[in-house]
Each structure stands twice: as C-alpha cells, then as structure tokens.
Short mmCIF file of C-alpha atoms and ligand atoms in Angstrom, two decimals:
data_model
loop_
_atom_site.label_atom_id
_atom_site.label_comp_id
_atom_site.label_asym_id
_atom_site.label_seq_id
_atom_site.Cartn_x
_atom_site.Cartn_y
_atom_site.Cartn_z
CA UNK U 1 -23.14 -3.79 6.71
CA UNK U 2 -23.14 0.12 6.07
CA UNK U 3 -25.52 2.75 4.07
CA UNK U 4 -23.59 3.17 0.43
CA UNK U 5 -25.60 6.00 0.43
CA UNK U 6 -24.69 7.59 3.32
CA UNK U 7 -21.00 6.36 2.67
CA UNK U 8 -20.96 7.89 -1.00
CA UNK U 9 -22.34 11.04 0.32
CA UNK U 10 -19.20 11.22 2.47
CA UNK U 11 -16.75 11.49 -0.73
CA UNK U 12 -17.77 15.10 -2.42
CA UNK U 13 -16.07 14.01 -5.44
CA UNK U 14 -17.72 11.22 -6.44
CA UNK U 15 -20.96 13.70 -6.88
CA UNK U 16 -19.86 15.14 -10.53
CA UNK U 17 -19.25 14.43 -13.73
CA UNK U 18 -16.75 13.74 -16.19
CA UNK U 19 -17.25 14.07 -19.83
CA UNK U 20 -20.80 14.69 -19.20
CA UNK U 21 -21.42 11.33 -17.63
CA UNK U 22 -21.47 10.82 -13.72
CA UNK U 23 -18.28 10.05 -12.47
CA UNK U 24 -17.69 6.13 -12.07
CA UNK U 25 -14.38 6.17 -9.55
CA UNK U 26 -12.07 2.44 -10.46
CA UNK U 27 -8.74 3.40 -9.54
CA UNK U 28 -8.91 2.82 -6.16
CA UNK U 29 -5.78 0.75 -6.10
CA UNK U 30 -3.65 3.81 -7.57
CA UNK U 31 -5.16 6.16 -5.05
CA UNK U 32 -8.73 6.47 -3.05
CA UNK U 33 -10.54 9.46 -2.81
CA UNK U 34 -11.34 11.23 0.53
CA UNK U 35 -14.04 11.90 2.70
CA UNK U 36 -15.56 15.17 3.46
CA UNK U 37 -13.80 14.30 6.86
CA UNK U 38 -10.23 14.02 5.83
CA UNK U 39 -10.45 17.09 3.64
CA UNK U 40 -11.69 19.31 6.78
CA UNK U 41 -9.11 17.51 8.66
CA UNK U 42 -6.23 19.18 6.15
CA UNK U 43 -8.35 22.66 6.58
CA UNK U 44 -8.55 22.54 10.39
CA UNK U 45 -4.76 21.74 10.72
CA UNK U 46 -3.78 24.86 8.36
CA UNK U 47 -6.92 27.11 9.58
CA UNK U 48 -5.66 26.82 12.99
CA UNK U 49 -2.85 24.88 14.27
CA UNK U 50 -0.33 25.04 11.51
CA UNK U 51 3.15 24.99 12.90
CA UNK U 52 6.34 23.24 13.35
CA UNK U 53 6.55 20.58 15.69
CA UNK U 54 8.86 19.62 18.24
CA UNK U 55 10.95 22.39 19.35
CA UNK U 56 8.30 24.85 19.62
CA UNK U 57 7.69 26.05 23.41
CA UNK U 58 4.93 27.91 22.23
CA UNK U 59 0.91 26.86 22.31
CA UNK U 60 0.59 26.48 18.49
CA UNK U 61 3.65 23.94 18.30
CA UNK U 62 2.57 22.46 21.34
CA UNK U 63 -0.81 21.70 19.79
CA UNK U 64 0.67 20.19 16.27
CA UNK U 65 3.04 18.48 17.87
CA UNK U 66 -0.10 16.52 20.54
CA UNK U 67 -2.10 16.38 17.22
CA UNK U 68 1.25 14.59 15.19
CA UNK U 69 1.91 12.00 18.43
CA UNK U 70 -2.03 11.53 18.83
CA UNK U 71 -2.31 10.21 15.58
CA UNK U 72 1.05 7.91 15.93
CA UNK U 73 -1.03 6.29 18.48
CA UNK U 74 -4.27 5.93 16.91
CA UNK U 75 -2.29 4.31 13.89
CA UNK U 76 -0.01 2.13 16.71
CA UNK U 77 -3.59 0.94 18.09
CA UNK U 78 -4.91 0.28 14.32
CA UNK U 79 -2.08 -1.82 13.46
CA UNK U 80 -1.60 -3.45 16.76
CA UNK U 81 1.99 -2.36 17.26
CA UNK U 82 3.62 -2.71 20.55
CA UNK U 83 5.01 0.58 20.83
CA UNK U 84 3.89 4.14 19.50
CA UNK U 85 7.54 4.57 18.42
CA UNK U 86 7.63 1.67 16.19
CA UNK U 87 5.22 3.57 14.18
CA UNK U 88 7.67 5.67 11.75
CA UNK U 89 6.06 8.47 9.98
CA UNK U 90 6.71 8.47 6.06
CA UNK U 91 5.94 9.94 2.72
CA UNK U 92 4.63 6.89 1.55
CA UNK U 93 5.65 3.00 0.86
CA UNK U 94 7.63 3.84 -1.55
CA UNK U 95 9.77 5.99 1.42
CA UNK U 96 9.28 2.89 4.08
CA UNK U 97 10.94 0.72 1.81
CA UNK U 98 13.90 2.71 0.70
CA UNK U 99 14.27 3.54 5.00
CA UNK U 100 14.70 -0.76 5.20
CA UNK U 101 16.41 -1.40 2.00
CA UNK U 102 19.23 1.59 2.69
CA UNK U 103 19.94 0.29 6.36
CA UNK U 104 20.13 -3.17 5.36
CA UNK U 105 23.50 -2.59 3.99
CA UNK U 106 24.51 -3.22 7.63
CA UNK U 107 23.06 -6.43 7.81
CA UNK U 108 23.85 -8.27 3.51
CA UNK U 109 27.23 -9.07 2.90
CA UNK U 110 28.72 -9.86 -0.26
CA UNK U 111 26.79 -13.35 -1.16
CA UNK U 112 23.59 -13.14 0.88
CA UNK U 113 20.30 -13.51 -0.03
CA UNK U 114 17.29 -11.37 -0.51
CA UNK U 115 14.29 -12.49 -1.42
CA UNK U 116 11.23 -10.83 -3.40
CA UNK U 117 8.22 -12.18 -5.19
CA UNK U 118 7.32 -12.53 -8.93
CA UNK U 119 4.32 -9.74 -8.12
CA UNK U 120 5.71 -7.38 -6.64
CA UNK U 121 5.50 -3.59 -7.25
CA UNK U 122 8.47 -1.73 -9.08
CA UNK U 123 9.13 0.09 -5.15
CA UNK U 124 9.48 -3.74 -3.32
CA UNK U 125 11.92 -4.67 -6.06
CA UNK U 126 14.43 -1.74 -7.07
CA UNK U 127 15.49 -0.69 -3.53
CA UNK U 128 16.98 -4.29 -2.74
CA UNK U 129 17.92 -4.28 -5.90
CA UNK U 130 20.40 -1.08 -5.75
CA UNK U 131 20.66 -2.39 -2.36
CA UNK U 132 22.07 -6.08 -3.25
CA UNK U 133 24.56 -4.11 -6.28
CA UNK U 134 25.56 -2.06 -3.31
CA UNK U 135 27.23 -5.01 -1.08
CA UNK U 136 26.72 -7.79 -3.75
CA UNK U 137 24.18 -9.55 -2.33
CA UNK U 138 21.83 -11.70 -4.77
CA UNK U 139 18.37 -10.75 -5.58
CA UNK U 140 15.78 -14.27 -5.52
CA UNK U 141 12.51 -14.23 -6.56
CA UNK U 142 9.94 -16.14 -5.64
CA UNK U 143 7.74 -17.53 -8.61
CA UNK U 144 4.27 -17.32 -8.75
CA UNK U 145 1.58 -19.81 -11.30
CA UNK U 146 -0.49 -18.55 -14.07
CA UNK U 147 -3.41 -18.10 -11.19
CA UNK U 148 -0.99 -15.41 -9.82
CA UNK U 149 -0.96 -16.95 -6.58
CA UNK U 150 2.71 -17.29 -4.96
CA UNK U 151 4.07 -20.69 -5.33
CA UNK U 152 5.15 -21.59 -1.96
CA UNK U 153 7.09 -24.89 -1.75
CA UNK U 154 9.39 -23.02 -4.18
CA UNK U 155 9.33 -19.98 -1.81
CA UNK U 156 10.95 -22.50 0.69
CA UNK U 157 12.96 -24.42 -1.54
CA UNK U 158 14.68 -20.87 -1.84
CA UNK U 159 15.34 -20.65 1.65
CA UNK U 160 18.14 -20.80 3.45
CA UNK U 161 20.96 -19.63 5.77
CA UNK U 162 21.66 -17.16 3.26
CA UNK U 163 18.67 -15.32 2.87
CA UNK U 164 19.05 -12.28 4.96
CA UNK U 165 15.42 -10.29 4.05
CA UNK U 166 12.44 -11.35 2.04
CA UNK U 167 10.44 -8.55 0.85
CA UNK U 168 6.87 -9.72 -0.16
CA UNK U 169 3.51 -7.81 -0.54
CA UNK U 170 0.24 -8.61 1.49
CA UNK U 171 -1.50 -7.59 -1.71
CA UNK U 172 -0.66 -7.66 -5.35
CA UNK U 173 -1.51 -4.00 -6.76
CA UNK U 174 -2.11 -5.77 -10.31
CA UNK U 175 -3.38 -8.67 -9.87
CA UNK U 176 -5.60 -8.60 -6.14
CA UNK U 177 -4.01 -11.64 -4.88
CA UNK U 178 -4.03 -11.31 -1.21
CA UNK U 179 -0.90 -13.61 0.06
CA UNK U 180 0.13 -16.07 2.79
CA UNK U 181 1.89 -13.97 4.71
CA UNK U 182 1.59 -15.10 8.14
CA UNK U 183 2.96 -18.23 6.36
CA UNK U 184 5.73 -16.49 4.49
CA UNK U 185 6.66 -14.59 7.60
CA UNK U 186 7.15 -17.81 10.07
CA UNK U 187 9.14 -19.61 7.37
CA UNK U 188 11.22 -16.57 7.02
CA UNK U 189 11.86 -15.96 10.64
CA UNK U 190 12.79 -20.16 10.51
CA UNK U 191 16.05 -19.19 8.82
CA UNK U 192 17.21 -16.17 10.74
CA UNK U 193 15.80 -13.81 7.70
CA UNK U 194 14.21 -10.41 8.34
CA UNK U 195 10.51 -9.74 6.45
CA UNK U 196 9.28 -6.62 5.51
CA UNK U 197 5.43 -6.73 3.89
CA UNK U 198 4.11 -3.90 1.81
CA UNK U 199 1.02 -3.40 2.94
CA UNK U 200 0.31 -0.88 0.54
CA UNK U 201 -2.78 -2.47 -1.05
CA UNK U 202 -4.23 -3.73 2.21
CA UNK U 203 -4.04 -0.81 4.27
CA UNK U 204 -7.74 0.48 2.98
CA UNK U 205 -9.39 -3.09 2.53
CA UNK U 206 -7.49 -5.54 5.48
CA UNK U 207 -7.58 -5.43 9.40
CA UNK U 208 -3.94 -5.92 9.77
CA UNK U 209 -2.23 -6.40 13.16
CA UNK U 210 1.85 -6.41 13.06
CA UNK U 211 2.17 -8.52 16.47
CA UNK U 212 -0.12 -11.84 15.37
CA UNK U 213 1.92 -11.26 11.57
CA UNK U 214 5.35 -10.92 13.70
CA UNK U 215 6.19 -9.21 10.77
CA UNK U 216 9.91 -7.34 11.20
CA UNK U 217 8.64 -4.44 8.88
CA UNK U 218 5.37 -3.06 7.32
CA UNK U 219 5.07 -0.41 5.03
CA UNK U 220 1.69 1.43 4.05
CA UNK U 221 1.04 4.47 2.01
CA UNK U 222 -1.83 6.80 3.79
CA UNK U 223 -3.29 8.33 0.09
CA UNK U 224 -4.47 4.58 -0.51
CA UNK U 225 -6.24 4.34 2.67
CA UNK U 226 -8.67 8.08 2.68
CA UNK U 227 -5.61 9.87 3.79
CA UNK U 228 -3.51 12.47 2.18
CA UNK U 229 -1.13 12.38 -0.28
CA UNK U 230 2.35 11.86 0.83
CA UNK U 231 1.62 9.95 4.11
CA UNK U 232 2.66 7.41 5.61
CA UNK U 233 3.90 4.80 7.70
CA UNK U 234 6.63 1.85 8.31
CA UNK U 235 5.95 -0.07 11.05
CA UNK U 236 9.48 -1.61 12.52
CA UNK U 237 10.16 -4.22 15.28
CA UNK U 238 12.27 -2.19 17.96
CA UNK U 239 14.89 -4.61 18.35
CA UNK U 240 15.17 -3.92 14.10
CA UNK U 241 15.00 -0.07 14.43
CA UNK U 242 17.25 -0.16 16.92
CA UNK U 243 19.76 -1.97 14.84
CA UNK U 244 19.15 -0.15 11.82
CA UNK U 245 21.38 2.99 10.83
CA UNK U 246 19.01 5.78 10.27
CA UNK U 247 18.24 6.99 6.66
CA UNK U 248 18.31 10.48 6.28
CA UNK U 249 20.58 13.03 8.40
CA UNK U 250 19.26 16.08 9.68
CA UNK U 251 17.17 18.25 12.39
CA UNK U 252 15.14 16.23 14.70
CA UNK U 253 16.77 13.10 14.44
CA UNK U 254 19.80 13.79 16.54
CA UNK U 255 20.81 13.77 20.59
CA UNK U 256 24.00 15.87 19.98
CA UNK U 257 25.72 16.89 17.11
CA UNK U 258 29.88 18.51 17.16
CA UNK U 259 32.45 17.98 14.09
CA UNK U 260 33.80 15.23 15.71
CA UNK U 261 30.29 13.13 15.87
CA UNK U 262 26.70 12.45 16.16
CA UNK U 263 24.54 11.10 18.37
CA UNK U 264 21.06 9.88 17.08
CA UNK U 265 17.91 10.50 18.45
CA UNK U 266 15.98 7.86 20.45
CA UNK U 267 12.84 6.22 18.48
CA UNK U 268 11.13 6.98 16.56
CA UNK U 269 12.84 10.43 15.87
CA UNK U 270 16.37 8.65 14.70
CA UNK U 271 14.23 8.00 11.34
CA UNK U 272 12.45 11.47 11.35
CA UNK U 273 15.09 14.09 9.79
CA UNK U 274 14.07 17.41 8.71
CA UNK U 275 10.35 19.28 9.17
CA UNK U 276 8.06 16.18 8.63
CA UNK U 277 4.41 15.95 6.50
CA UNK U 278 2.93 17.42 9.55
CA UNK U 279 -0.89 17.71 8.05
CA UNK U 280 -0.37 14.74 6.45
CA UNK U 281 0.47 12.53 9.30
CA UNK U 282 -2.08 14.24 11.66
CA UNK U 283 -5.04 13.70 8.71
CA UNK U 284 -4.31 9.77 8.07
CA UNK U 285 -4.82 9.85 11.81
CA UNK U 286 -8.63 11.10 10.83
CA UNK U 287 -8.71 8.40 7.73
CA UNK U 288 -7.93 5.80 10.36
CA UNK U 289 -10.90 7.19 12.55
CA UNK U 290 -12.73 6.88 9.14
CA UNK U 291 -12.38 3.72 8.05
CA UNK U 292 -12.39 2.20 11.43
CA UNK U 293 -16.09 3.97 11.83
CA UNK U 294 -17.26 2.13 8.53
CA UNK U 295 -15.71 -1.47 9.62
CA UNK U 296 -13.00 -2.79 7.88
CA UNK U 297 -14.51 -6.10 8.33
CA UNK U 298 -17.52 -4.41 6.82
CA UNK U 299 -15.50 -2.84 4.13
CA UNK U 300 -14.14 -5.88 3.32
CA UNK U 301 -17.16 -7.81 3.20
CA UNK U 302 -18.95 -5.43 0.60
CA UNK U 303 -15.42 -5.40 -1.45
CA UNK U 304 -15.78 -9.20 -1.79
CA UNK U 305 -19.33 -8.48 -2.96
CA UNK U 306 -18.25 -5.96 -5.82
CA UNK U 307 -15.72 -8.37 -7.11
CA UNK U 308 -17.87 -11.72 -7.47
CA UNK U 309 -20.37 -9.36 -9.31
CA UNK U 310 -17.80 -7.78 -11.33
CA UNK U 311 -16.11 -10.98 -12.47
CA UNK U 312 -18.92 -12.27 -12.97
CA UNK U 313 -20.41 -9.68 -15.20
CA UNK U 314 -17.30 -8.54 -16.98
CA UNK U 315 -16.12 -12.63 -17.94
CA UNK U 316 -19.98 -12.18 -19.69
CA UNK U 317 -18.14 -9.93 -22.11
CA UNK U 318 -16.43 -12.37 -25.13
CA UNK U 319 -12.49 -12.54 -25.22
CA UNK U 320 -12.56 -10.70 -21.81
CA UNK U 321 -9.68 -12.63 -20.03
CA UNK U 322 -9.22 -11.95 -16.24
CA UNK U 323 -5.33 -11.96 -15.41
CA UNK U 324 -4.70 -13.00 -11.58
CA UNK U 325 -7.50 -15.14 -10.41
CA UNK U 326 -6.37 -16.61 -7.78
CA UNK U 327 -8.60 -17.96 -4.49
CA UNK U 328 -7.77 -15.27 -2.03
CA UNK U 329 -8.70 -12.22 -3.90
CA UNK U 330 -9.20 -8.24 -3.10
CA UNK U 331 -11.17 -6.02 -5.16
CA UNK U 332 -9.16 -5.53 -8.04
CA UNK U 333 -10.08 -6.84 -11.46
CA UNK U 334 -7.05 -6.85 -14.04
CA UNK U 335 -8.41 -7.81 -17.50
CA UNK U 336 -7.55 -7.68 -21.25
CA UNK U 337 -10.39 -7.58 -24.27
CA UNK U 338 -9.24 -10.14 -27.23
CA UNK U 339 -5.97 -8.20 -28.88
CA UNK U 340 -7.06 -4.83 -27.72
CA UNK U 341 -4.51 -2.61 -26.35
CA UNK U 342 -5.50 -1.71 -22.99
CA UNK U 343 -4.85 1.75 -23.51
CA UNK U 344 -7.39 2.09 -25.82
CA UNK U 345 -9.89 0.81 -23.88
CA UNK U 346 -9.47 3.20 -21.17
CA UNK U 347 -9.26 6.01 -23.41
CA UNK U 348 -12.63 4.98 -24.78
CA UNK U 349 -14.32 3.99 -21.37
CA UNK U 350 -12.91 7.36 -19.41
CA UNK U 351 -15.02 9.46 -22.62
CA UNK U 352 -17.87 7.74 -20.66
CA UNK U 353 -16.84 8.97 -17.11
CA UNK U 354 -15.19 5.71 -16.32
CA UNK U 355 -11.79 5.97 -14.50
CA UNK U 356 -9.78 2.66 -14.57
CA UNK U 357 -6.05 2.68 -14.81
CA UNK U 358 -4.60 0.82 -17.65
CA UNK U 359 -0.56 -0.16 -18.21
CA UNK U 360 1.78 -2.39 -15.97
CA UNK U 361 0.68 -0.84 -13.20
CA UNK U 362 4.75 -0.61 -11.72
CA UNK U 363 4.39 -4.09 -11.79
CA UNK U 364 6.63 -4.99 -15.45
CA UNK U 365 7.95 -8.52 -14.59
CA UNK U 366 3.94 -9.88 -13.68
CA UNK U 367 3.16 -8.32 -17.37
CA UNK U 368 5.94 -10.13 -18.69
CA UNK U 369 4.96 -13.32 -16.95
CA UNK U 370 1.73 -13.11 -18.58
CA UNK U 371 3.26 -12.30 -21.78
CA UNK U 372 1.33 -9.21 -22.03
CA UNK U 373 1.77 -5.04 -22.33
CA UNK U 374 -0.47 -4.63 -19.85
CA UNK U 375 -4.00 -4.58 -18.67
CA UNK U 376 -6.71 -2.65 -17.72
CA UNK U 377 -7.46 -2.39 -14.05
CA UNK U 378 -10.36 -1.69 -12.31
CA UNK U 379 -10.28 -1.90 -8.53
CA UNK U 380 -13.44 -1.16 -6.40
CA UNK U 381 -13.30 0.98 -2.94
CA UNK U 382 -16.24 0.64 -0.79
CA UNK U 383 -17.75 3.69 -1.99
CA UNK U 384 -18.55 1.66 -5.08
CA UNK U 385 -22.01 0.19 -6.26
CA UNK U 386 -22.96 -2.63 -8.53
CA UNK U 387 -24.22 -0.19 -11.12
CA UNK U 388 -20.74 1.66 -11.68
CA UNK U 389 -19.70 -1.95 -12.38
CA UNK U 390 -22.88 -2.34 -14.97
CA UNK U 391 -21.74 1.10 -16.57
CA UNK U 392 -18.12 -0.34 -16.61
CA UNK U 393 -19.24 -3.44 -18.37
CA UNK U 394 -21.46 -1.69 -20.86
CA UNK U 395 -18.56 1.00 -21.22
CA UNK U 396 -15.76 -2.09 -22.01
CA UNK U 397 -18.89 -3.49 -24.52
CA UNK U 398 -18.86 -0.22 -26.30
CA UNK U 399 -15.59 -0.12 -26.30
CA UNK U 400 -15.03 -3.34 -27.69
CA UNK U 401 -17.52 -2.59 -30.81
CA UNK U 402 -15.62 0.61 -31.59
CA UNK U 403 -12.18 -0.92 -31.61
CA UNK U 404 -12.83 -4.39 -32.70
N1 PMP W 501 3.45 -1.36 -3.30
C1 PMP W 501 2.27 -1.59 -3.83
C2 PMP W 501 1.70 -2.98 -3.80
C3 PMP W 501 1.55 -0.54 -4.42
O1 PMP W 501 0.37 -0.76 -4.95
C4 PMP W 501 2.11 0.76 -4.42
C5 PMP W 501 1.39 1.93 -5.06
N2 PMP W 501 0.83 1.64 -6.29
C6 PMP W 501 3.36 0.94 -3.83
C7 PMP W 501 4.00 -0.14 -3.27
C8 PMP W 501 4.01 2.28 -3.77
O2 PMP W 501 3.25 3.15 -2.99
P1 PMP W 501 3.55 4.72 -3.00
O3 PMP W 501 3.63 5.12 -4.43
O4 PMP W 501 2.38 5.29 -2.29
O5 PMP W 501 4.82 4.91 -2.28
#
C-alpha cells in the first residue's frame, strides 16, 4: 500500500485548522486538494516558462509549448489512448461535454434518440438536452433501483436503431455507484449509437483505459484528480473527431482562413480555439505523474478501505440512512439523519472543522427519485484516515443531539 503519512504530508493544506479544530477534508468528490507537487508545478510554469504557445519562434514559447504536448502524452499514455491527438485539452467535463453535445447536431435528426441515466450530473443531462430541443431529438433515460445501481435490461429494452448517443457516467458524483460501462458501451456500439462516459468521478480513484472501454468519448475534469482548476480533458475516437464540427471558432484551430471560408486545423487543434489553460494543462500533466507514483490500484484499494469503515461506523448512528448502496461502490457516502435537513448538519459539523458538501449535489432528478432535498455527502480521497471518519461520526452525533 502507501505511507498516509508521507502521503498527507504531501497536501500542505490539510495541515491547519478550521474553526479551531484540525481540518477534516470530505469533499473530495466536489474538488481534491493538491500536492505540494502540483502547486510548484503552477509556480515553475509562471516563474519561468510562462508564454503563449504555438506560434512562438522564440525559446520561451518553444518550451511551453514541449511542456503543453509533453503532458498530452503523459495523459494519452494514462488513459491508454491511441493517439496523443485524441487527447483534447479542456476547461473541465463540464466543457468536454458541451464540445460532444454541440457537434452532435450533425449526427440527431428530428426523432432520434439520446440516451442518459437516472444519476447523472446536471452537465451529462442539460447539453443533450438543449441539444435534442435543438434538432428535436428525444431525451431517454435510463432508470436506476432504489440501490442506485443502473437497471440494465431496461437500459436495453431502450435501445434501438434510434438511439444515436448514450451519455452515461463511470461514477455517480452522489451516490458512488461505479457503473457497467464496458457493458453499457458494447450494447451501445450493438445499435450503431455513439457513447460518451463522464469520467469525472473516476479520474482520481479508477485506472481507466479508453481502448479496452472502446468508449467513443471520455470526459474528465483535472481539479478532481490533484490538478488545477479549470483543466481538462475529452478523450475522442479519431474517426469521431474527425467527423465532428469543431466547437468554438478562433486562433489556433484553423489551416486558412479568407471571407469566403475556413479551413480547420488538423487534430487535435480543430477543437483548441483561442490561447488555451496553458498552466493548467501542463500541471494535470504533474497530477498524473502524482497519482500514478501513489498507485491508483493502491489508491483504490485504501478508498475501498475508508468506505467499509465509514459505512460501517456512520449506519452505527440511529436514523442515519445511506442513499446509493449499491455493490460496486467508490468512496462516497451520501446520507440523511432522521428528518434533519442536510444543510444543517453540515453547518453544524463544518463549526467542528468538518468539510462535507451537503444539497443535490447537480444531481436534482436522483434527489427526486429518492424523494428527498438532498443529502449530505462525504467522499474520502486517499489522503484520508479512519480517524477523520471517527471525528465525522462523532461530529454527525453532535449534530444530531443539537438539532434533534
Ligand atoms: N460529472 C460528474 C459526475 C461530476 O461529479 C462533475 C463535477 N461535480 C461534473 C460532471 C462536472 O465537472 P466540472 O464541474 O469539473 O466540469
């Protein structure tokens, strides 16, 4: 395994405290902190290489621009893409998404199909949504049972000649349910449909490789993996980025441009307009490094650890009720206390240094499946130790007595 103590003294943050208690870090699913590395990665980049990339002859552009492509093909390797230009740099998931769902126009006519699940996030719904009101195409969801796992014969019952794209998540932000998605993805492909996974949950917990998936898309958001805010990736099939109009217009992304018309630039620069998130891409470059130097079977294997001994601690707690408890589970524990709002309960447990997130979590339609407002969420990182998750559960006790 690793050295949590070595690995906590990695994340400078995590040494403080807040409201006079030591900081106890359980939003890991919103965003992860960073290591000591990452942050001297951002200072390094504007210390001495900062520049534009691309169309710089001189040594300083020359360098950002070998740091930008080196780290393409560090995340190309980590993923197992083909080709370092299926690798699209992004702002996020969020951004990857919108790229897919705004060139898909092309490919839904009036009457097809696209297909999302009952848990996903507001960002894998809303862009095929304004997408399918676009070229009215019809918006099926896949239903999920009160375990929150995906319920898959009705995922192919849905199936059909129709269904153009199914949009699914590899893991469920609100509830932790990691999903079939190899399975999802072949029965997909078995009707001529695209699939794009958001991977933006598994990125810092999952070894994920896009050519045993066969995935046709993969989105990931680099502030949930170590990295910096506002990175990213979407990893496309070429024979799909080739097809797909680009997004944005702009610099880089061109061959020639006249009055008359526009020529686009070969991959992956036809989906790279404008001055890009140059430290950012270069630093989630160094998170990759990161993680991949801890294990992410490793990382994986300790997460699994924290969340049988948090269930099984926090379900000691009376009228705690765990929503999304399904077999195939990452470290995130989504949980409600009798009729407390879960609001409250974070209010009371951050006074004790405790940071969980606590709402619908972008997810509204799982809430409403559940019949609920929302829950509270705590979701363990690697950098986290079975006592945070005794301080949480003594915390949610207090907590409890105060309110109830
Ligand atoms: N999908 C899932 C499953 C997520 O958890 C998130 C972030 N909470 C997103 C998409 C959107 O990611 P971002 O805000 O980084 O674009």
């Amino acid at each position: 395994m690793f050295d949590i103590k070595a690995v906590r003294a990695d994340f400078p943050i995590l040494n403080q405290t807040v409201n006079g208690k030591p900081l106890v870090y359980f939003d890991n699913a919103a965003t992860s902190q960073k290591p000591q590395v990452v942050i001297d990665a951002i200072s390094k980049y504007y210390g001495e290489i900062n520049s534009n990339i691309h169309r710089g002859v001189h040594t300083l552009s020359q360098l950002a621009t070998d740091a930008y492509e080196i780290s393409r093909q560090k995340i190309q390797k980590h993923i197992n893409a083909k080709h370092s230009y299926e690798v699209l740099f992004t702002a996020g998931t969020t951004h990857g998404i919108n790229l897919v769902a705004n060139g898909f126009a092309a490919f839904v006519k009036a009457g097809d199909e696209v297909m999302v699940s009952a848990m996903e996030h507001h960002s894998n719904i809303v862009p095929w949504q304004m997408l399918c009101e676009r070229v009215g195409g019809k918006l099926v969801v896949i239903p999920m049972n009160e375990n929150g796992e995906l319920i898959i014969e009705e995922f192919e019952k849905r199936l059909s000649d129709k269904t153009k794209l199914v949009a699914v998540n590899h893991i469920s932000n609100s509830l932790g349910t990691i999903n079939p998605v190899k399975h999802i993805i072949d029965k997909a492909h078995a009707v001529g449909a695209a699939i794009l996974i958001d991977g933006a949950q598994a990125a810092p917990h999952l070894k994920i490789d896009v050519q045993e998936l066969n995935c046709d898309f993969y989105a990931l958001s680099g502030h949930k993996a170590c990295g910096p805010t506002g990175s990213g990736i979407l990893y496309g099939k070429e024979e799909w980025l080739n097809k797909l109009p680009p997004y944005q217009g702009g610099g880089e992304m061109i061959k020639e441009v006249s009055f008359e018309k526009t020529t686009y630039a070969d991959l992956p620069h036809k989906f790279e307009a404008g001055t890009p998130n140059i430290e950012g891409g270069i630093v989630l470059g160094t998170a990759i490094d990161y993680l991949n130097s801890i294990g992410l079977d490793n990382i994986a294997a300790y997460e699994h650890e924290l969340l049988v001994y948090g269930t099984e601690k926090l379900l000691e707690i009376e009228g705690l009720k765990i929503i999304g408890t399904a077999n195939e589970k990452t470290s995130v524990i989504s949980f409600n206390v009798g009729n407390i709002h879960p609001y409250d309960i974070g209010a009371i447990v951050d006074k004790m240094g405790i940071a969980v997130r606590t709402g619908h979590h972008c997810t509204q339609p799982v809430m409403d499946f559940f019949k609920i407002p929302g829950t509270v969420r705590a979701s363990f990182a690697f950098y986290n130790t079975k006592e945070e998750i005794d301080a949480l559960v003594t915390a949610v006790k207090k907590a409890q007595t105060m309110l109830g």
